[in-house]
Coordinates of C-alpha atoms in Angstrom, one line a residue:
M1 CA 1.4 -25.0 -3.4
H2 CA 2.8 -24.8 -7.0
L3 CA -0.3 -22.9 -8.0
R4 CA 0.1 -20.4 -5.2
K5 CA 3.7 -19.8 -6.2
T6 CA 2.7 -19.3 -9.8
A7 CA 0.0 -16.9 -8.8
S8 CA 2.4 -14.9 -6.6
L9 CA 4.9 -14.7 -9.4
T10 CA 2.2 -13.5 -11.8
K11 CA 1.2 -10.8 -9.4
I12 CA 4.8 -9.5 -9.1
I13 CA 5.1 -9.5 -12.9
V14 CA 1.8 -7.6 -13.3
R15 CA 2.8 -5.0 -10.7
A16 CA 6.3 -4.5 -12.1
S17 CA 4.8 -4.1 -15.7
A18 CA 2.3 -1.6 -14.5
C19 CA 4.9 0.4 -12.6
A20 CA 7.2 0.4 -15.7
M21 CA 4.3 1.6 -17.9
M22 CA 3.4 4.4 -15.5
L23 CA 7.0 5.5 -15.1
A24 CA 7.4 5.5 -18.9
G25 CA 4.3 7.6 -19.3
N26 CA 5.6 10.0 -16.7
L27 CA 8.9 10.4 -18.5
A28 CA 7.1 10.9 -21.8
I29 CA 5.2 13.8 -20.3
V30 CA 8.1 15.6 -18.7
A31 CA 10.9 14.7 -21.2
P32 CA 10.1 17.1 -24.0
I33 CA 11.2 20.2 -22.2
H34 CA 12.7 22.8 -24.4
G35 CA 14.4 26.1 -23.6
Q36 CA 16.1 28.9 -25.3
E37 CA 19.4 30.4 -24.1
P38 CA 19.2 34.1 -23.4
A39 CA 21.0 36.2 -26.0
A40 CA 21.6 39.8 -26.8
P41 CA 19.4 41.3 -29.6
A42 CA 20.9 40.3 -32.9
A43 CA 22.4 43.0 -35.1
A44 CA 21.4 43.5 -38.6
G45 CA 22.8 40.6 -40.7
A46 CA 23.8 38.6 -37.6
E47 CA 22.7 35.0 -37.2
A48 CA 19.6 34.3 -35.2
P49 CA 20.1 33.0 -31.7
T50 CA 20.3 29.2 -31.7
K51 CA 17.6 27.2 -29.9
V52 CA 19.1 24.8 -27.3
E53 CA 17.2 21.7 -26.5
H54 CA 17.2 20.5 -22.9
T55 CA 16.7 16.8 -22.4
L56 CA 15.3 15.1 -19.3
M57 CA 18.8 14.2 -18.1
D58 CA 19.8 17.9 -18.5
R59 CA 16.9 19.0 -16.3
F60 CA 17.7 16.2 -13.8
H61 CA 21.3 17.4 -13.4
E62 CA 20.2 21.0 -13.2
G63 CA 18.0 20.2 -10.3
G64 CA 20.9 19.1 -8.2
W65 CA 21.4 16.4 -5.6
V66 CA 17.7 16.6 -4.4
M67 CA 16.6 15.0 -7.7
Y68 CA 17.9 11.6 -6.5
P69 CA 15.6 11.4 -3.4
I70 CA 12.7 12.8 -5.5
T71 CA 13.3 10.1 -8.1
A72 CA 13.2 7.5 -5.3
C73 CA 10.0 8.9 -4.0
S74 CA 8.4 8.8 -7.5
I75 CA 9.3 5.1 -7.9
A76 CA 7.8 4.4 -4.4
L77 CA 4.7 6.3 -5.4
I78 CA 4.2 4.3 -8.6
W79 CA 4.8 1.0 -6.8
L80 CA 2.5 1.8 -3.9
T81 CA -0.2 3.0 -6.2
V82 CA -0.2 -0.2 -8.3
D83 CA 0.1 -2.5 -5.2
L84 CA -2.6 -0.8 -3.2
W85 CA -5.0 -0.7 -6.2
M86 CA -4.7 -4.4 -6.4
R87 CA -5.0 -5.0 -2.7
T88 CA -8.0 -2.7 -2.0
G89 CA -10.4 -4.3 -4.6
L90 CA -13.3 -6.3 -3.1
K91 CA -12.6 -9.2 -5.5
K92 CA -9.1 -9.3 -4.3
M93 CA -10.0 -9.2 -0.6
A94 CA -12.8 -11.7 -1.0
P95 CA -12.4 -13.7 -4.2
P96 CA -15.8 -14.9 -5.4
N97 CA -14.5 -18.5 -5.9
Q98 CA -13.3 -18.7 -2.3
V99 CA -16.5 -17.2 -0.9
S100 CA -18.6 -19.7 -2.9
Q101 CA -16.4 -22.7 -1.8
L102 CA -16.6 -21.7 1.9
Q103 CA -20.4 -21.2 1.6
D104 CA -20.8 -24.7 0.3
L105 CA -18.7 -26.1 3.1
F106 CA -20.8 -24.2 5.7
R107 CA -24.0 -25.5 4.1
A108 CA -22.7 -29.0 4.4
G109 CA -21.7 -28.5 8.1
D110 CA -18.1 -29.4 7.3
Y111 CA -16.4 -26.7 9.5
V112 CA -13.2 -28.7 9.7
G113 CA -13.0 -28.8 6.0
A114 CA -13.8 -25.1 5.8
Y115 CA -11.0 -24.3 8.2
Q116 CA -8.5 -26.4 6.1
F117 CA -9.7 -24.6 3.0
A118 CA -9.3 -21.2 4.5
K119 CA -5.9 -22.1 5.8
S120 CA -4.7 -23.2 2.4
N121 CA -5.8 -20.0 0.6
N122 CA -4.3 -16.6 1.1
S123 CA -6.7 -13.7 1.2
P124 CA -8.2 -11.4 3.8
F125 CA -11.5 -13.3 3.6
C126 CA -9.9 -16.7 4.2
D127 CA -7.7 -15.4 7.0
I128 CA -10.6 -13.8 8.8
S129 CA -12.8 -16.9 8.3
R130 CA -10.1 -19.2 9.6
V131 CA -9.5 -17.3 12.8
A132 CA -13.3 -17.0 13.5
L133 CA -13.7 -20.8 12.9
S134 CA -11.1 -21.5 15.5
F135 CA -13.4 -19.8 18.1
V136 CA -16.8 -21.4 17.3
G137 CA -16.4 -23.7 20.3
D138 CA -16.3 -20.7 22.6
G139 CA -19.6 -19.3 21.6
E140 CA -21.1 -16.5 19.5
E141 CA -19.5 -13.6 21.5
A142 CA -16.0 -15.1 21.0
V143 CA -16.6 -15.4 17.3
D144 CA -17.9 -11.8 17.0
N145 CA -14.8 -10.5 18.9
A146 CA -12.5 -12.5 16.6
L147 CA -14.2 -11.2 13.5
F148 CA -14.0 -7.6 14.8
T149 CA -10.3 -8.0 15.7
E150 CA -9.3 -9.6 12.4
L151 CA -11.3 -7.0 10.3
N152 CA -9.6 -4.2 12.2
K153 CA -6.2 -5.9 11.7
T154 CA -6.8 -6.2 7.9
N155 CA -7.9 -2.6 7.7
S156 CA -5.0 -1.3 9.8
T157 CA -2.4 -3.2 7.7
I158 CA -3.6 -1.8 4.4
T159 CA -4.3 1.7 5.8
T160 CA -0.6 1.8 7.0
R161 CA 0.5 1.3 3.4
I162 CA -1.9 3.9 2.1
N163 CA -0.5 6.4 4.7
Y164 CA 2.9 6.1 3.0
L165 CA 1.4 8.0 0.0
S166 CA 0.6 10.9 2.4
V167 CA 4.2 10.8 3.7
I168 CA 5.5 11.0 0.1
G169 CA 3.1 13.9 -0.6
V170 CA 4.3 15.9 2.4
C171 CA 8.0 15.1 2.1
T172 CA 8.7 15.7 -1.7
P173 CA 7.8 19.4 -1.7
M174 CA 10.1 19.9 1.3
I175 CA 12.9 18.0 -0.4
G176 CA 12.4 20.2 -3.5
L177 CA 12.4 23.3 -1.4
T178 CA 15.6 22.3 0.3
G179 CA 17.2 21.9 -3.1
T180 CA 15.9 25.3 -4.2
V181 CA 17.3 27.0 -1.0
T182 CA 20.8 25.4 -1.4
G183 CA 20.8 26.3 -5.1
M184 CA 19.9 29.9 -4.4
M185 CA 22.7 30.1 -1.8
S186 CA 25.1 28.9 -4.4
A187 CA 23.7 31.3 -7.0
F188 CA 24.1 34.4 -4.7
A189 CA 27.5 33.2 -3.7
T190 CA 28.5 33.3 -7.4
L191 CA 26.9 36.7 -7.8
G192 CA 28.9 38.0 -4.9
T193 CA 32.1 37.0 -6.5
S194 CA 31.4 37.9 -10.1
G195 CA 29.2 41.0 -9.5
V196 CA 26.1 42.1 -11.4
G197 CA 27.8 42.6 -14.7
D198 CA 25.6 39.9 -16.3
P199 CA 22.2 39.5 -14.6
S200 CA 21.2 36.8 -17.1
K201 CA 23.5 34.4 -15.2
L202 CA 21.6 35.0 -12.0
S203 CA 18.2 34.6 -13.6
G204 CA 19.4 31.4 -15.3
A205 CA 20.7 30.0 -12.0
I206 CA 17.4 30.8 -10.3
G207 CA 15.5 29.1 -13.1
E208 CA 17.6 26.0 -12.7
V209 CA 17.2 25.6 -9.0
L210 CA 13.4 26.0 -9.2
I211 CA 13.4 22.7 -11.1
A212 CA 13.8 21.0 -7.8
T213 CA 10.7 22.6 -6.3
A214 CA 8.7 21.9 -9.5
S215 CA 9.8 18.2 -9.4
G216 CA 8.7 17.9 -5.8
L217 CA 5.3 19.3 -6.6
F218 CA 4.9 17.0 -9.6
I219 CA 5.2 14.0 -7.2
A220 CA 3.3 15.5 -4.3
V221 CA 0.0 16.3 -6.1
P222 CA -0.7 12.8 -7.5
A223 CA 0.5 11.3 -4.2
F224 CA -2.3 13.1 -2.3
M225 CA -4.8 12.3 -5.0
F226 CA -4.1 8.6 -4.9
F227 CA -4.0 8.7 -1.0
Y228 CA -7.6 9.9 -0.8
F229 CA -8.8 7.8 -3.6
L230 CA -7.3 4.6 -2.3
R231 CA -8.5 5.3 1.3
N232 CA -12.1 5.7 0.1
R233 CA -11.7 2.5 -2.0
L234 CA -10.5 0.6 1.0
Q235 CA -13.4 1.8 3.1
S236 CA -15.9 0.6 0.5
S237 CA -14.1 -2.8 0.2
M238 CA -13.9 -3.3 3.9
T239 CA -17.7 -2.7 4.2
G240 CA -18.3 -5.3 1.5
L241 CA -15.9 -7.8 3.2
Q242 CA -17.6 -7.3 6.5
D243 CA -21.0 -8.1 4.9
V244 CA -19.7 -11.2 3.2
V245 CA -18.0 -12.6 6.4
G246 CA -21.0 -11.6 8.5
A247 CA -23.4 -13.5 6.3
L248 CA -21.2 -16.6 6.4
F249 CA -21.3 -16.8 10.2
R250 CA -24.9 -15.8 10.6
K251 CA -27.2 -18.5 12.2
M252 CA -24.2 -20.6 13.3
P253 CA -25.4 -23.6 15.4
Y254 CA -23.3 -22.6 18.4
S255 CA -25.2 -25.0 20.7
H256 CA -24.0 -28.0 18.7
L257 CA -20.4 -26.6 18.4
K258 CA -19.9 -25.9 22.1
D259 CA -16.3 -26.7 23.2
A260 CA -15.6 -28.0 19.7
H261 CA -12.0 -27.6 18.5
V262 CA -12.3 -26.9 14.8
G263 CA -8.8 -25.3 14.2
E264 CA -5.3 -26.6 14.7
E265 CA -4.2 -23.9 17.3
E266 CA -2.5 -25.3 20.4
F267 CA -4.0 -24.5 23.8
Y268 CA -1.7 -23.7 26.6
A269 CA -4.1 -23.1 29.5
A270 CA -4.6 -26.0 32.0
I271 CA -5.7 -26.6 35.6
P272 CA -3.3 -24.8 38.0
N273 CA -0.5 -27.1 39.1
W274 CA -1.3 -26.3 42.8
V275 CA -4.8 -27.9 42.4
N276 CA -4.9 -31.6 43.4
G277 CA -7.3 -33.6 41.4
G278 CA -9.1 -30.5 40.2
E279 CA -11.1 -30.2 43.5
G280 CA -9.4 -26.9 44.6
V281 CA -7.3 -28.6 47.3
P282 CA -3.7 -27.3 47.3
A283 CA -1.2 -30.0 46.4
A284 CA 1.3 -31.1 49.0
A285 CA 4.6 -29.4 48.8

């Protein structure tokens, strides 16, 4: 139990570190944004226009309120990408040491020990094997149905997480476009009150509100890339997991395991209470 807690803590630290590194790299790419304030042509002997540096926080504030949900989406994108990369690997879904241990227990015919081992280890391979072992007393068809159901459950659980990347890819451009529209409304409202005496103010305002759209696209493009990449990675790993589990239960001696209760699940079905002595005679009222 202590080792499992230590392993879980290590995974959390690794994921958080990877997220921090990816976020820092993203900031390093978009931070050095420089701009130059528009100025009238300098007269002879006049000073050259000064170059104004725009920091990342300046750009963030220029983007308006939509930058907050876009930032939240970027953090979710990084976290999901790191988490799903770790989850969808075949070695993560079917750790080689666990596969080897269960194979040895199956060779020895110790199915109760195999069930206990699978129950004490947390991985898709062990979860699927544990559920299938609990059905060996019901025959091959019941085991095959259990394997099919658990494989689909594992695939569905991870696919749901991957689909969140598609949601981020769809929503972030819309969020950025919303910020652009509201910013343009404000810019034209300012133009209506101050007139067209200085068009540079309008062009500057338009450039600022477009930051929201650009930020949304910066998040959406990698979100869709990781969505398709991780979906294909999951399909490949699920095929490998199915092969490993299928090989484990191939040639099972079902005739010797008939009505065996390998697992620890409790059964609730019993003879109907209106049957007397199990002979089909209704009990007296």
